[in-house]
Coordinates of C-alpha atoms and ligand atoms in Angstrom, one line a residue:
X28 CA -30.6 -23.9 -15.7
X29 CA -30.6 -22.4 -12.2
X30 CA -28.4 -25.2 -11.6
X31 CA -26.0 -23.8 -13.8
X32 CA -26.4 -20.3 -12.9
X33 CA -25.3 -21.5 -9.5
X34 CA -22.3 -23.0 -10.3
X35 CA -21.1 -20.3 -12.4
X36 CA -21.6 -18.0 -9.5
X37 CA -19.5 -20.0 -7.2
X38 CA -16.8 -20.7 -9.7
X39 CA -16.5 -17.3 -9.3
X40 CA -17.1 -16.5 -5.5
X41 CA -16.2 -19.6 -3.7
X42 CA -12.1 -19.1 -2.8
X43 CA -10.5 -22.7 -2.1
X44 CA -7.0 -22.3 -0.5
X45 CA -5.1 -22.1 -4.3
X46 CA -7.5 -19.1 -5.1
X47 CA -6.8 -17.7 -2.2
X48 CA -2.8 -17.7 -2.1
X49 CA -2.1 -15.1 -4.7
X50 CA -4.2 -13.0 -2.5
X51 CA -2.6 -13.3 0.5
X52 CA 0.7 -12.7 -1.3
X53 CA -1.0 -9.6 -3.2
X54 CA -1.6 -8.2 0.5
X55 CA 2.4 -9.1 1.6
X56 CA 2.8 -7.1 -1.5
X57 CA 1.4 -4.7 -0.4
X58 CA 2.4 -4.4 3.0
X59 CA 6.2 -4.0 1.5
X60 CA 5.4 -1.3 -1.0
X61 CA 3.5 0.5 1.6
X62 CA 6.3 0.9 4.3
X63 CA 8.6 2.3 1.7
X64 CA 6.5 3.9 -0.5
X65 CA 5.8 8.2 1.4
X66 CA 1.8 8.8 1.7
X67 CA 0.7 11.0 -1.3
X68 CA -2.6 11.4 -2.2
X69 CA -4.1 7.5 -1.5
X70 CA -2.1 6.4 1.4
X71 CA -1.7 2.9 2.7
X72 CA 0.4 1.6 6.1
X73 CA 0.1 4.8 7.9
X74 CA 2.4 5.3 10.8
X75 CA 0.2 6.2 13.8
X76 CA 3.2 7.0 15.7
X77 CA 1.7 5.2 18.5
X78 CA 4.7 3.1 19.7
X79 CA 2.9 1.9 23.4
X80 CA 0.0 -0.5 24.1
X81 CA -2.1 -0.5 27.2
X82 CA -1.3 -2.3 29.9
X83 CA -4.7 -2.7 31.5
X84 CA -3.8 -1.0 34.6
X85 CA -4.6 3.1 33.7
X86 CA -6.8 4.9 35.1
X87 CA -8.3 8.2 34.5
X88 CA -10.9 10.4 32.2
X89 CA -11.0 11.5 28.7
X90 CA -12.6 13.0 26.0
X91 CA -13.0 10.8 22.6
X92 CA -14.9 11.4 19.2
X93 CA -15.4 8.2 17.1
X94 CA -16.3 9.6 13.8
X95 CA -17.5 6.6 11.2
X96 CA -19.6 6.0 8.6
X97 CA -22.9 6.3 10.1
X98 CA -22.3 8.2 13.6
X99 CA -20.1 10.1 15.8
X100 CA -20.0 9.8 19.0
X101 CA -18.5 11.8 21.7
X102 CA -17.3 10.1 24.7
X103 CA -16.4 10.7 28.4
X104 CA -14.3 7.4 29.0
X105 CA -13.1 6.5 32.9
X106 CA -10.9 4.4 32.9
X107 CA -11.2 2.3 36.2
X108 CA -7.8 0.1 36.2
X109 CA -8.0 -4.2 35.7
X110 CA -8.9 -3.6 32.0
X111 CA -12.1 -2.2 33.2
X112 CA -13.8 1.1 31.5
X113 CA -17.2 3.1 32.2
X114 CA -18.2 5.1 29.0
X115 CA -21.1 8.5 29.0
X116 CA -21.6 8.7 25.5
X117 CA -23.1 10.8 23.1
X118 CA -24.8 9.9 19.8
X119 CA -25.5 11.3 16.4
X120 CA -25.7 10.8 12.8
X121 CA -24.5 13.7 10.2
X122 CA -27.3 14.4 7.4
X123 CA -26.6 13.9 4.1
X124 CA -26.4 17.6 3.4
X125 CA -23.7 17.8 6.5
X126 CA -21.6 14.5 4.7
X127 CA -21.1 16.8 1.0
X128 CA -20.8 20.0 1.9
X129 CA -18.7 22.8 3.5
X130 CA -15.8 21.3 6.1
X131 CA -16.3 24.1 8.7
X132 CA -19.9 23.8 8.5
X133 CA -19.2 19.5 9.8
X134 CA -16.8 20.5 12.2
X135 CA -18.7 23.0 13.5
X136 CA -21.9 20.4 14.0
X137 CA -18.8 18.4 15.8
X138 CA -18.1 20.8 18.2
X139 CA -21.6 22.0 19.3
X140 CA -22.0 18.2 20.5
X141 CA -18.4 17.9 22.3
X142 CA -20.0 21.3 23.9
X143 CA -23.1 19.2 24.9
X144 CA -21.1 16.6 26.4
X145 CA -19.5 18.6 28.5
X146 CA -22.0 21.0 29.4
X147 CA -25.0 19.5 29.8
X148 CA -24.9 15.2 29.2
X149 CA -21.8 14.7 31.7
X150 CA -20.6 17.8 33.3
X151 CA -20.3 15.9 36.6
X152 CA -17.4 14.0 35.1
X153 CA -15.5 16.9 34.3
X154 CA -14.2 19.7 37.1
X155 CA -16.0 22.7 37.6
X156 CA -13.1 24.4 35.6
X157 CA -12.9 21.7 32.6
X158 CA -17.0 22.4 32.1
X159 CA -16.5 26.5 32.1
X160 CA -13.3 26.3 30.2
X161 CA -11.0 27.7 32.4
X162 CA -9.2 24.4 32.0
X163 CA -8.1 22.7 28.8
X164 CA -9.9 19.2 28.0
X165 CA -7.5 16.4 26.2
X166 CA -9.8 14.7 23.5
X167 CA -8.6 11.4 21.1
X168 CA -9.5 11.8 17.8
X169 CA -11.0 8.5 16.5
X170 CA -11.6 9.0 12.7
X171 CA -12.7 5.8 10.5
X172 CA -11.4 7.5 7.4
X173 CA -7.4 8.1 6.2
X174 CA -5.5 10.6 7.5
X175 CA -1.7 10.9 6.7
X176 CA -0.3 11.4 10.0
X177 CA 2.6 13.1 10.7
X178 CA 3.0 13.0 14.4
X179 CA 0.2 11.3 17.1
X180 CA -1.6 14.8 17.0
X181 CA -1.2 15.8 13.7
X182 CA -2.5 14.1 10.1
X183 CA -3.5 15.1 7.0
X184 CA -6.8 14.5 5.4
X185 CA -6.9 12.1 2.8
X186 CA -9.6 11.1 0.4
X187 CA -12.8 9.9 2.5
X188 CA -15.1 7.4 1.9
X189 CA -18.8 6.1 3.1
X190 CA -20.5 8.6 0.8
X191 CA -18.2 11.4 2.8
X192 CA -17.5 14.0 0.1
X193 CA -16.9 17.6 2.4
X194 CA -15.5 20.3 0.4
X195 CA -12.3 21.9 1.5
X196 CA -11.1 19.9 3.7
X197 CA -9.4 17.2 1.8
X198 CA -5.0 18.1 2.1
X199 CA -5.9 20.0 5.4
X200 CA -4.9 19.1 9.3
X201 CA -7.4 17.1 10.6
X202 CA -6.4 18.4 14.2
X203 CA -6.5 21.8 12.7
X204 CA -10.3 21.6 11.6
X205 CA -10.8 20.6 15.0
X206 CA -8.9 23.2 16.9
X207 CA -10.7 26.0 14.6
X208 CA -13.9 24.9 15.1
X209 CA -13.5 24.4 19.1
X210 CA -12.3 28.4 18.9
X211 CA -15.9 29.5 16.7
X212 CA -17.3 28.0 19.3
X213 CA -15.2 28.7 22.1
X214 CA -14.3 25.4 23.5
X215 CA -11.3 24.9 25.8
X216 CA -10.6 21.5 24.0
X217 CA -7.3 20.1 22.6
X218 CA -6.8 16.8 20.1
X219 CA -3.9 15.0 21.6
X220 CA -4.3 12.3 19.5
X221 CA -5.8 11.8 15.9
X222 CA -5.7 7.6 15.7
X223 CA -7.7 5.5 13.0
X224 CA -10.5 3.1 14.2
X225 CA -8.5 0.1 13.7
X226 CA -5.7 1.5 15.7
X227 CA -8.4 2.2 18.4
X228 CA -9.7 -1.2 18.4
X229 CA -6.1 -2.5 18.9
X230 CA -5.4 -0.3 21.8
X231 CA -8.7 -0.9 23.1
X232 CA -8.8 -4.5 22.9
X233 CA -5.2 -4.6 24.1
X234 CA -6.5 -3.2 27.1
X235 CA -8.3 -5.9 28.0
X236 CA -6.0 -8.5 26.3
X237 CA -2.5 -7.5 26.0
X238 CA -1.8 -10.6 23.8
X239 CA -4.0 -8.5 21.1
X240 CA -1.4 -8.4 17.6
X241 CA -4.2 -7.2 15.5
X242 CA -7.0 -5.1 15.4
X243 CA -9.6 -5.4 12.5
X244 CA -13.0 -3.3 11.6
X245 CA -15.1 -5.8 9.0
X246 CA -18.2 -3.4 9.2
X247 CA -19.4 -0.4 6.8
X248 CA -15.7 -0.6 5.7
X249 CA -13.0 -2.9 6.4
X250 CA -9.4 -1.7 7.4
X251 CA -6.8 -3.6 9.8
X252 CA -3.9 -2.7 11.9
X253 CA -0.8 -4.1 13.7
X254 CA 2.4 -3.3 15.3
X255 CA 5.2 -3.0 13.1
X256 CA 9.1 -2.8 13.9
X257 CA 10.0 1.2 13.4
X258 CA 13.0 0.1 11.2
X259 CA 10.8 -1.4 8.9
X260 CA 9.0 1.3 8.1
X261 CA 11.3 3.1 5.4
X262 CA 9.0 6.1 4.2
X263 CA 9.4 7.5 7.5
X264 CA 12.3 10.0 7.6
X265 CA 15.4 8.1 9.1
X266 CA 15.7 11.1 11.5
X267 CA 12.4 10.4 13.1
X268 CA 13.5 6.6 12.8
X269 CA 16.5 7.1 15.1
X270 CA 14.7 8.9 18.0
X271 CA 13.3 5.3 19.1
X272 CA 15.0 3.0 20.6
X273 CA 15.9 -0.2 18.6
X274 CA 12.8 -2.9 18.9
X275 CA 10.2 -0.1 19.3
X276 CA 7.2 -1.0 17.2
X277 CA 4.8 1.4 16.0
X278 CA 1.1 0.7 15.1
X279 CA 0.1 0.7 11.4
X280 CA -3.0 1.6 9.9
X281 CA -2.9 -0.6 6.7
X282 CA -5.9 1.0 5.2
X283 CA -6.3 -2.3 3.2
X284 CA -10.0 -1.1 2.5
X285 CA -7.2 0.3 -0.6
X286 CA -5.5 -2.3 -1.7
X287 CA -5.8 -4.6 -4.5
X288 CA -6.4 -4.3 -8.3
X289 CA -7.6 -6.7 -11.1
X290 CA -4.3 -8.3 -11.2
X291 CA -4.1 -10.4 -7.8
X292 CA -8.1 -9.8 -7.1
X293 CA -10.7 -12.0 -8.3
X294 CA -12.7 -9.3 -9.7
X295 CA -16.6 -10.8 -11.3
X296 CA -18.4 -8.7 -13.8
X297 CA -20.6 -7.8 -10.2
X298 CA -17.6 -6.4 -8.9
X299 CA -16.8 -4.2 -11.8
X300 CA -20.6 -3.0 -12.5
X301 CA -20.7 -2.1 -8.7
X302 CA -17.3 0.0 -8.8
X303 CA -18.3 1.6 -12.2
X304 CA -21.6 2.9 -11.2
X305 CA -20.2 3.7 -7.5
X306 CA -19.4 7.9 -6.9
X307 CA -16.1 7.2 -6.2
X308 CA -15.3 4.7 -9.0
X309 CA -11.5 2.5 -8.7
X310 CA -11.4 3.8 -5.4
X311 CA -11.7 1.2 -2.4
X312 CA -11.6 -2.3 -4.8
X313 CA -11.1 -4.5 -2.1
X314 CA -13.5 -3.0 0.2
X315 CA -16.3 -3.0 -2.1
X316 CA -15.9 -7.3 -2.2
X317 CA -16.3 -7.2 1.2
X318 CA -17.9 -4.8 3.6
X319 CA -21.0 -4.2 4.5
X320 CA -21.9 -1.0 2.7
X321 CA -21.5 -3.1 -0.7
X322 CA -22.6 -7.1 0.1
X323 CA -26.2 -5.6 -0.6
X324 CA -25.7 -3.7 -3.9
X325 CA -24.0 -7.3 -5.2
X326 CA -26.4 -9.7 -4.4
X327 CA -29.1 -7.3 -5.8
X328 CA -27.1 -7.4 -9.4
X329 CA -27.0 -10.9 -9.4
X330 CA -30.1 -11.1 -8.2
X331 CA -31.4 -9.2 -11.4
X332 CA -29.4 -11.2 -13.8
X333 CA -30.9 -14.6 -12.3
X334 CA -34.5 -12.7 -13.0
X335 CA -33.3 -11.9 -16.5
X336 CA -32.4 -15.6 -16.9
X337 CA -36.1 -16.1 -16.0
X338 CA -35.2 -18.3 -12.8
X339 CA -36.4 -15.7 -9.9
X340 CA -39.6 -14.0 -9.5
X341 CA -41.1 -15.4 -12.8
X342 CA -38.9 -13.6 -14.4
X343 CA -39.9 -10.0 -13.7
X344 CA -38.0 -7.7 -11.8
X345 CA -39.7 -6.5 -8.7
X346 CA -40.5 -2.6 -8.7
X347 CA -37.9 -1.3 -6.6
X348 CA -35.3 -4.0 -7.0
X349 CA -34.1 -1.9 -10.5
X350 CA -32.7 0.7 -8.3
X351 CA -29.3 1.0 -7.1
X352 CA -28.3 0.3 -3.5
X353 CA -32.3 -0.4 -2.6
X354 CA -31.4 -3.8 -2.0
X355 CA -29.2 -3.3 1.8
X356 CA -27.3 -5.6 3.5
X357 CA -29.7 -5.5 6.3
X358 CA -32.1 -7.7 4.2
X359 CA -29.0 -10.3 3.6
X360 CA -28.5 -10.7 7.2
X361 CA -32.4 -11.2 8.0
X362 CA -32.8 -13.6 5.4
X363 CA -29.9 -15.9 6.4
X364 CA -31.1 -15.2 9.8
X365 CA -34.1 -16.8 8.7
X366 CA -32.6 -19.3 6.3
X367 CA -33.8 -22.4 7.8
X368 CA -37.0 -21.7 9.0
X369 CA -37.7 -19.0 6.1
X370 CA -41.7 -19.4 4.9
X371 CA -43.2 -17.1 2.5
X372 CA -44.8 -14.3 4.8
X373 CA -41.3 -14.1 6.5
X374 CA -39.6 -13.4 3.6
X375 CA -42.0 -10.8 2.1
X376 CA -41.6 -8.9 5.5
X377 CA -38.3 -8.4 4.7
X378 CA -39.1 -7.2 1.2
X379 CA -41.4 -5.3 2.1
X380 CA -39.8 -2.9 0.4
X381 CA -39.9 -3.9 -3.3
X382 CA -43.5 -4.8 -5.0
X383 CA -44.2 -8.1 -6.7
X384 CA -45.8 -8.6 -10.0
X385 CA -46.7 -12.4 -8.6
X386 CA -46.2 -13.3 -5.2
X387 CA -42.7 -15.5 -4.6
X388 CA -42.7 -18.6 -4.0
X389 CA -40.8 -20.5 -1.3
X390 CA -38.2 -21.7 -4.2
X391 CA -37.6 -18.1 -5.0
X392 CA -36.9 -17.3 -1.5
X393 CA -34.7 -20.2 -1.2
X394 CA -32.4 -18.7 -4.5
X395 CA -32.2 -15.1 -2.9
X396 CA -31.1 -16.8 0.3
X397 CA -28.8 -19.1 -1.4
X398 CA -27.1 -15.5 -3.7
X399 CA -26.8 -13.7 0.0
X400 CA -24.9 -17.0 1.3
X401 CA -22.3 -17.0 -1.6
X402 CA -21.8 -13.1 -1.4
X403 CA -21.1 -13.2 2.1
X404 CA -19.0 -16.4 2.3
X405 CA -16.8 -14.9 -0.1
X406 CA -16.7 -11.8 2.2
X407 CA -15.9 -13.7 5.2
X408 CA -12.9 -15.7 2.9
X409 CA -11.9 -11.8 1.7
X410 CA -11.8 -10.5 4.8
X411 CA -9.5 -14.1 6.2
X412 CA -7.0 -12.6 4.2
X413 CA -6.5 -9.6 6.2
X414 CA -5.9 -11.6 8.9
X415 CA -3.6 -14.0 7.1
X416 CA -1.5 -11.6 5.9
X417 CA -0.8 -9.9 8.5
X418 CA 0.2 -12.8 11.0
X419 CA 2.7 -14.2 8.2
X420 CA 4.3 -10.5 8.0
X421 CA 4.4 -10.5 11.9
X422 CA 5.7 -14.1 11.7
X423 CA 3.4 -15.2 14.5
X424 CA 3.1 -18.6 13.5
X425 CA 5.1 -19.8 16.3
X426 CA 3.3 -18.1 18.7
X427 CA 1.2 -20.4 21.2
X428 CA -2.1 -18.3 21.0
X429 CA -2.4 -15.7 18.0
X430 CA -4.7 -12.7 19.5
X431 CA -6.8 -10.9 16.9
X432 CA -9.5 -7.7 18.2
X433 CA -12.4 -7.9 15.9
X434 CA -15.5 -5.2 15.4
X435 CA -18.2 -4.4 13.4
X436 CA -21.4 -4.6 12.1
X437 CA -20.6 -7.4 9.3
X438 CA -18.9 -9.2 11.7
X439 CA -20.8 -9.4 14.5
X440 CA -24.0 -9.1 13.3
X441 CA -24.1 -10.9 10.0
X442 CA -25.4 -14.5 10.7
X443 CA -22.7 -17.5 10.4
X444 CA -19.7 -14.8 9.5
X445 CA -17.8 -15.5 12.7
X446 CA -17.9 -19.5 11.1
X447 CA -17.6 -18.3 7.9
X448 CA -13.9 -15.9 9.1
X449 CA -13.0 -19.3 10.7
X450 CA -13.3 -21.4 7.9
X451 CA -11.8 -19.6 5.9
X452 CA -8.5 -19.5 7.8
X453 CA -8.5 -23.1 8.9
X454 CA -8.8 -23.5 4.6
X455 CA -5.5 -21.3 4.4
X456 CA -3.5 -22.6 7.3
X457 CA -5.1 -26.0 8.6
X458 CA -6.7 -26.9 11.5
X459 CA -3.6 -26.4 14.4
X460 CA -2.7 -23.0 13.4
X461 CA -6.4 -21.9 12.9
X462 CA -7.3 -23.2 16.7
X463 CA -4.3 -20.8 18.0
X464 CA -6.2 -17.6 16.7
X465 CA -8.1 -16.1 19.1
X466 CA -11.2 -13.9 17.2
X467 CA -12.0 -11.8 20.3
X468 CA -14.7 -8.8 20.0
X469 CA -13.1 -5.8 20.5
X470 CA -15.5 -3.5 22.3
X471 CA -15.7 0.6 21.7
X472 CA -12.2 1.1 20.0
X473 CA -13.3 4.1 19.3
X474 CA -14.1 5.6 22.2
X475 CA -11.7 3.8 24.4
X476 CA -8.7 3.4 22.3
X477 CA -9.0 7.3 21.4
X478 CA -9.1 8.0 25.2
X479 CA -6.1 5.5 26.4
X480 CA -4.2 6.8 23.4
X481 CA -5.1 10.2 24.7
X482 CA -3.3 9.3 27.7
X483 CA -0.8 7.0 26.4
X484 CA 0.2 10.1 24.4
X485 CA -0.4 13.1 27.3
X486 CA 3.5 12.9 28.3
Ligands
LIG23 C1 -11.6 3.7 5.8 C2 -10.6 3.3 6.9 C3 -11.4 2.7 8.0 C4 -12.2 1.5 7.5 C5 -13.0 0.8 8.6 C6 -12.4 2.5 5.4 O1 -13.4 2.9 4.5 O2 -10.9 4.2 4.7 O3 -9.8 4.4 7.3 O4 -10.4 2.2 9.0 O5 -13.1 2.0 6.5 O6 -13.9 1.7 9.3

């Protein structure tokens, strides 16, 4: 029986190279509608009207804010020259109460840090002037949600994720919010640059390799981005087209976290039940298969329906385990971590959380284990195709080393989902090709991409 329940569950989750084509050709799809279709509302590839990459040389300091699901940071970022950076940072997470309500009142909570930066965590990186205001501060906006960007300093809010729902801020200027807050709290700050974290990574890794073609967050969310050729990218006004020279390419935020429906996706009855009891349902389809804020919620719903099924946890649901989201992706991770060497104790240290009718046995550790495996090996084939894609539509195949800037919390810290990415790409192209990509760790995109972009952009 659990036998069967097994292969069921990989019938469904486990992508061979055939299940995986129509998806890679969804996201090519995509990518075409995209560059011609203008942003309204839900936008995916957004011009980021960056049109340079770092050559590793630069040198100077910057402000940056990396805003993300879970912190902002504020960053003084020195940029030393050789590809080398030194970063003062400063850390925070918004409440709950600051994530859903009033705009001004988050943008305000933004600015009293930038003031703490500068006043009283790194004032000896700034001049005397920059830390009494006298003279402006350039800051690069890093923000990890969309934004409809009109210029490299201007961009429209779009619909946010991560449990993000502020009120009236949605269809306003992202830099604007800024720039009003900074006055309320009189701060001699300007955004030069508003740039999405995957555009950050990109610049940020390219510092440091300027082979990098693509830049990819597989984390809370998931999003990629790449240089495109300007000509390509038909919404934009053929006006603003024409100002660059011929050959320029501009980097594209794909906000793939978007893309994808039921009819190239291979949606299971978790997926739906996940979307349809999420706060922002049909929103974010792909990203819910695959990033770490949703791995958690899925293996919990199996999880329940192998309990129902009588075949874990003798059959009765845990206390706790009946709740929605109280199963994170934390616990997926430590339990692979442990996989091998898993014992009893272990395993109820990590479910700590959840109380047992009868304590589980080793076998019903071993099926929990084995549900977080299949989850997350689909995730890591998912998230393949984002990489996939986007080297067919740059037509890098012929390339001698294909250079790919990677962060993120589900990539880097989930166990086995480096093996997992690679896998899954030697499945889709074969051995050769797969050994030409390079899956380098792209470090601080956020804070150092928005500060070279903020000097990329100064001029
Ligand atoms: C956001 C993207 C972001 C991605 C990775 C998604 O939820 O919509 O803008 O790049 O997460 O952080």
């Amino acid at each position: 029986m659990t036998d069967a329940l097994f292969q069921n569950l990989e019938r469904d989750f486990l992508l061979s190279k055939e299940k995986l084509a129509p998806i890679v050709s969804g996201f090519a799809n995509e990518y075409k509608h995209g560059l011609k279709t203008p942003s309204r509302g839900l936008a995916t590839m957004i011009p980021s009207f960056v049109t340079k990459l770092p050559k590793g040389n630069e040198t100077g300091s910057f402000l940056s804010l990396d805003l993300g699901g879970t912190n902002l940071r504020i960053s003084a970022v020195e940029l030393l020259g050789n590809g080398q950076v030194r970063v003062l940072e400063l850390k925070q997470s918004p409440s709950q109460e600051l994530k859903t309500g009033a705009g001004a009142a988050f943008f305000d909570w933004i600015a009293d840090a930038v003031k703490e930066l500068i006043t009283v965590k790194a004032p000896h990186l700034f001049t005397e002037a920059q830390v009494r205001g006298e003279v402006t501060l350039s800051l690069g906006v890093c923000w990890s949600f969309p934004v409809d960007q009109s210029a490299v300093d201007r961009g429209v809010i779009l619909r946010m994720g991560k449990g993000f729902t502020l009120q009236e801020t949605e269809g306003h200027d992202l830099a604007d919010m800024f720039q009003q807050a900074f006055e309320r709290k009189s701060l001699n700050v300007k955004v030069r640059a508003i740039l999405n974290d995957t555009v950050g990574t990109l610049v940020a890794h390219a510092y440091s390799n300027p082979k990098a073609r693509i830049g990819l967050i597989y984390a809370t969310g998931i999003n990629s981005a790449y240089p495109e050729k300007v000509e390509a990218i038909e919404k934009m006004d053929s006006a603003v087209r024409n100002k660059y020279p011929p050959g320029t390419e501009m980097l594209i935020n794909a906000e793939i976290d978007i893309f994808g429906n039921e009819s190239y996706l291979p949606l299971t009855k978790y997926d739906l039940a996940l979307d349809a009891s999420h706060n922002q349902p049909k929103f974010q389809i792909y990203e819910k298969m695959v990033s770490g804020a949703y791995l958690g919620e899925l293996v919990r719903l199996i999880a329940i329906d192998f309990i129902k099924a009588d075949l874990l946890f003798g059959g009765v649901v845990p206390e706790g385990l009946e709740e929605l989201w109280s199963f994170p992706t934390a616990y997926m991770s430590a339990l692979e971590a442990e996989a091998d060497s898993l014992n009893r104790e272990k395993g109820m240290e990590i479910l700590s959380n959840f109380h047992f009718l009868h304590m589980p046995t080793l076998q019903d550790m071993a099926i929990l284990t084995r549900i977080c495996r299949i989850v997350a090996t689909r995730s890591a084939y998912l998230a393949s195709v984002a990489i996939a894609s986007l080297i067919q539509q740059q037509q890098l195949l012929d390339q001698p080393e294909i250079v790919v800037g990677i962060t993120g919390s589900t990539y880097e810290f989930y166990p086995h989902m480096a093996d997992r990415l690679r896998c899954a790409l030697r499945e889709w192209f074969g051995a050769d090709v797969t050994d030409k990509i390079k899956l380098e760790i792209a470090r601080d995109g956020g804070s150092i991409g928005g500060a070279l972009i903020a000097m990329l952009c100064r001029d």
